[in-house]
PDB file of C-alpha atoms and ligand atoms in Angstrom:
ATOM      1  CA  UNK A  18     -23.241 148.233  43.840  1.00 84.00           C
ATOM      2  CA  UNK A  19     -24.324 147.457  40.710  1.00 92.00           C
ATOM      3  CA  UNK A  20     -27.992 147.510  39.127  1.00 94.00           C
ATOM      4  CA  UNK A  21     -28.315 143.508  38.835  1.00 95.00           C
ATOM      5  CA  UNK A  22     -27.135 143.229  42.607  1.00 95.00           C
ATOM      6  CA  UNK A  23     -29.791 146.527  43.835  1.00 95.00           C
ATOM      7  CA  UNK A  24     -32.559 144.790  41.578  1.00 96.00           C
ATOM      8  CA  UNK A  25     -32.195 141.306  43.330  1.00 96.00           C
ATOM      9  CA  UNK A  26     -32.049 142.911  46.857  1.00 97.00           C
ATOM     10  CA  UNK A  27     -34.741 145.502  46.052  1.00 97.00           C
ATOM     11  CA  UNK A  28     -36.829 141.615  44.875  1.00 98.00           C
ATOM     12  CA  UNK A  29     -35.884 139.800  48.280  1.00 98.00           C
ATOM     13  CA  UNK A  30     -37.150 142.735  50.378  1.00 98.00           C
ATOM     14  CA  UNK A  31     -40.106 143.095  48.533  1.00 98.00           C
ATOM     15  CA  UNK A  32     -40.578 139.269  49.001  1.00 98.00           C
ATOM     16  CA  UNK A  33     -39.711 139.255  52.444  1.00 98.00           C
ATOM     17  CA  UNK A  34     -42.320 141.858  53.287  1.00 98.00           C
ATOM     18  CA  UNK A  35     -44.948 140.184  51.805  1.00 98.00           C
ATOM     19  CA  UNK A  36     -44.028 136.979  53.139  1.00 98.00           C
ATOM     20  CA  UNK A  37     -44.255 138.303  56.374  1.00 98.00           C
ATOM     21  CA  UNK A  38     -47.346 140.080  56.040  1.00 98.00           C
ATOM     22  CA  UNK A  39     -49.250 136.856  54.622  1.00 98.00           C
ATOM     23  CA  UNK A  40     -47.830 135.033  57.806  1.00 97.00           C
ATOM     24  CA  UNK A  41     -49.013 137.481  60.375  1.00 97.00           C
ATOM     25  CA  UNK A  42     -52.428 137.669  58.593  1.00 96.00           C
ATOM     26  CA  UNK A  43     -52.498 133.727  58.484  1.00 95.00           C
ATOM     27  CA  UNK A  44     -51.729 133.618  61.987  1.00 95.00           C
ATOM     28  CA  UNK A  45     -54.317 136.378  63.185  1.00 93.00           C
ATOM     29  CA  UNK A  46     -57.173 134.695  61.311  1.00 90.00           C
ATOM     30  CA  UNK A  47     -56.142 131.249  63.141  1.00 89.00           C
ATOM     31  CA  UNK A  48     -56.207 132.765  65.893  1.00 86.00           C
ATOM     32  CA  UNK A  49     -59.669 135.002  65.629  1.00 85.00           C
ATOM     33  CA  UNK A  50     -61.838 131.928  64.096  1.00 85.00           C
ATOM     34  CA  UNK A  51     -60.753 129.221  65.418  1.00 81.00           C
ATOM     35  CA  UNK A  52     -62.407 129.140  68.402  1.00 74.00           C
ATOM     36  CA  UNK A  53     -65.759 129.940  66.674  1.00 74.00           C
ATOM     37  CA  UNK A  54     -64.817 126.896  63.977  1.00 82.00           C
ATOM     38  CA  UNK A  55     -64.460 124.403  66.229  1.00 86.00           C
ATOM     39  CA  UNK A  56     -67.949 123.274  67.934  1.00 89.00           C
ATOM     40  CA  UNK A  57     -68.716 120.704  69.951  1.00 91.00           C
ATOM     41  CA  UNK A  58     -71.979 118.661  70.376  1.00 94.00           C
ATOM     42  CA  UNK A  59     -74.223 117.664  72.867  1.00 96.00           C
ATOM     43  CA  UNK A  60     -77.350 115.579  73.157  1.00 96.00           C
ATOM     44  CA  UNK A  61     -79.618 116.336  76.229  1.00 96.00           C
ATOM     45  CA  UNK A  62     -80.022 112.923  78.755  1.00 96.00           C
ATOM     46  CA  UNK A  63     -83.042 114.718  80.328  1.00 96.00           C
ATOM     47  CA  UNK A  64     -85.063 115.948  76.939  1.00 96.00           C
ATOM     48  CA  UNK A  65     -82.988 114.633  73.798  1.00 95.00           C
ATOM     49  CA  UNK A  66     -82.489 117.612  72.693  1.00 96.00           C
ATOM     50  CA  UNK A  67     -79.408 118.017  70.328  1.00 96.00           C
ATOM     51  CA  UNK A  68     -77.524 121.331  70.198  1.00 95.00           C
ATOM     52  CA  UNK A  69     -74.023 122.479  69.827  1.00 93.00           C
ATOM     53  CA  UNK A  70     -71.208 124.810  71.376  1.00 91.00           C
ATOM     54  CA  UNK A  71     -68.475 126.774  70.272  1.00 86.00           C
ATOM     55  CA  UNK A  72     -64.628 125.708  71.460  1.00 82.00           C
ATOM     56  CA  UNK A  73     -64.376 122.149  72.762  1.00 84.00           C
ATOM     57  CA  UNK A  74     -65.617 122.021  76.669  1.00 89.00           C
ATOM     58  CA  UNK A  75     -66.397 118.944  78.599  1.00 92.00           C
ATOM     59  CA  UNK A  76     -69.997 120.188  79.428  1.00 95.00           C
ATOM     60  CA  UNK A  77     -72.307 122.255  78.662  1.00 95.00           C
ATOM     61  CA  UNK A  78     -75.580 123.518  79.362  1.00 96.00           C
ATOM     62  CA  UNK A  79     -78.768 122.243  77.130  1.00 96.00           C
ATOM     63  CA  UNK A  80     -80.612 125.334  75.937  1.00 95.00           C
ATOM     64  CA  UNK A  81     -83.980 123.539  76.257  1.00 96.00           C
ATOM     65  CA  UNK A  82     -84.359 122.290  79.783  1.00 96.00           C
ATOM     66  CA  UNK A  83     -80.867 123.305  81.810  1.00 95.00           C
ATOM     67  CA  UNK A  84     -79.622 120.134  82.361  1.00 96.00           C
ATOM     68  CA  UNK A  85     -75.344 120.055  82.008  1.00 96.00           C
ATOM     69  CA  UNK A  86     -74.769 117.337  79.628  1.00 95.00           C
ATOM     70  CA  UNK A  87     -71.458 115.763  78.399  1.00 95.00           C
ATOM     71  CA  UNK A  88     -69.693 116.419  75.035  1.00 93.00           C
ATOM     72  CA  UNK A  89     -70.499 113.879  72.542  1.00 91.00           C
ATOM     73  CA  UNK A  90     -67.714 111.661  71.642  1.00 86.00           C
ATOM     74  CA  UNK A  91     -67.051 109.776  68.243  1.00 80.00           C
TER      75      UNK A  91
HETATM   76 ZN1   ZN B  13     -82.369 119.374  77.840  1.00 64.40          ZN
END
């Protein structure tokens, strides 16, 4: 094997490790803030009061007076 042919491979590794490293970080960080970057919102029917929730579920308790109120739709 020749230098030219060891330099290329030794460049493809080296690129294919950090290739793979940016992808599992990329993929971790999806995974560990997406749930807190999606919110949903909700406007109290009983007291108007307007507050907001992490992940996107149907319903939700208001924070003011109880009440389970629906997820705001646009
Ligand atoms: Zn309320």
């Amino acid at each position: 094997m020749d230098i030219v042919t060891a330099a290329t491979l030794f460049c493809l590794v080296v690129a294919a490790l950090f290739l793979s490293l940016w992808m599992y970080y990329d993929r971790r960080d999806y995974a560990l803030f997406e749930h807190a970057r999606r919110k949903s919102t909700f406007c109290c029917i009983r007291c108007h009061f307007l507050y907001g929730a992490a992940g996107q579920p149907d319903v939700c308790k208001c924070p003011r007076c109880g009440h389970e109120n629906a997820r705001l739709r646009f």
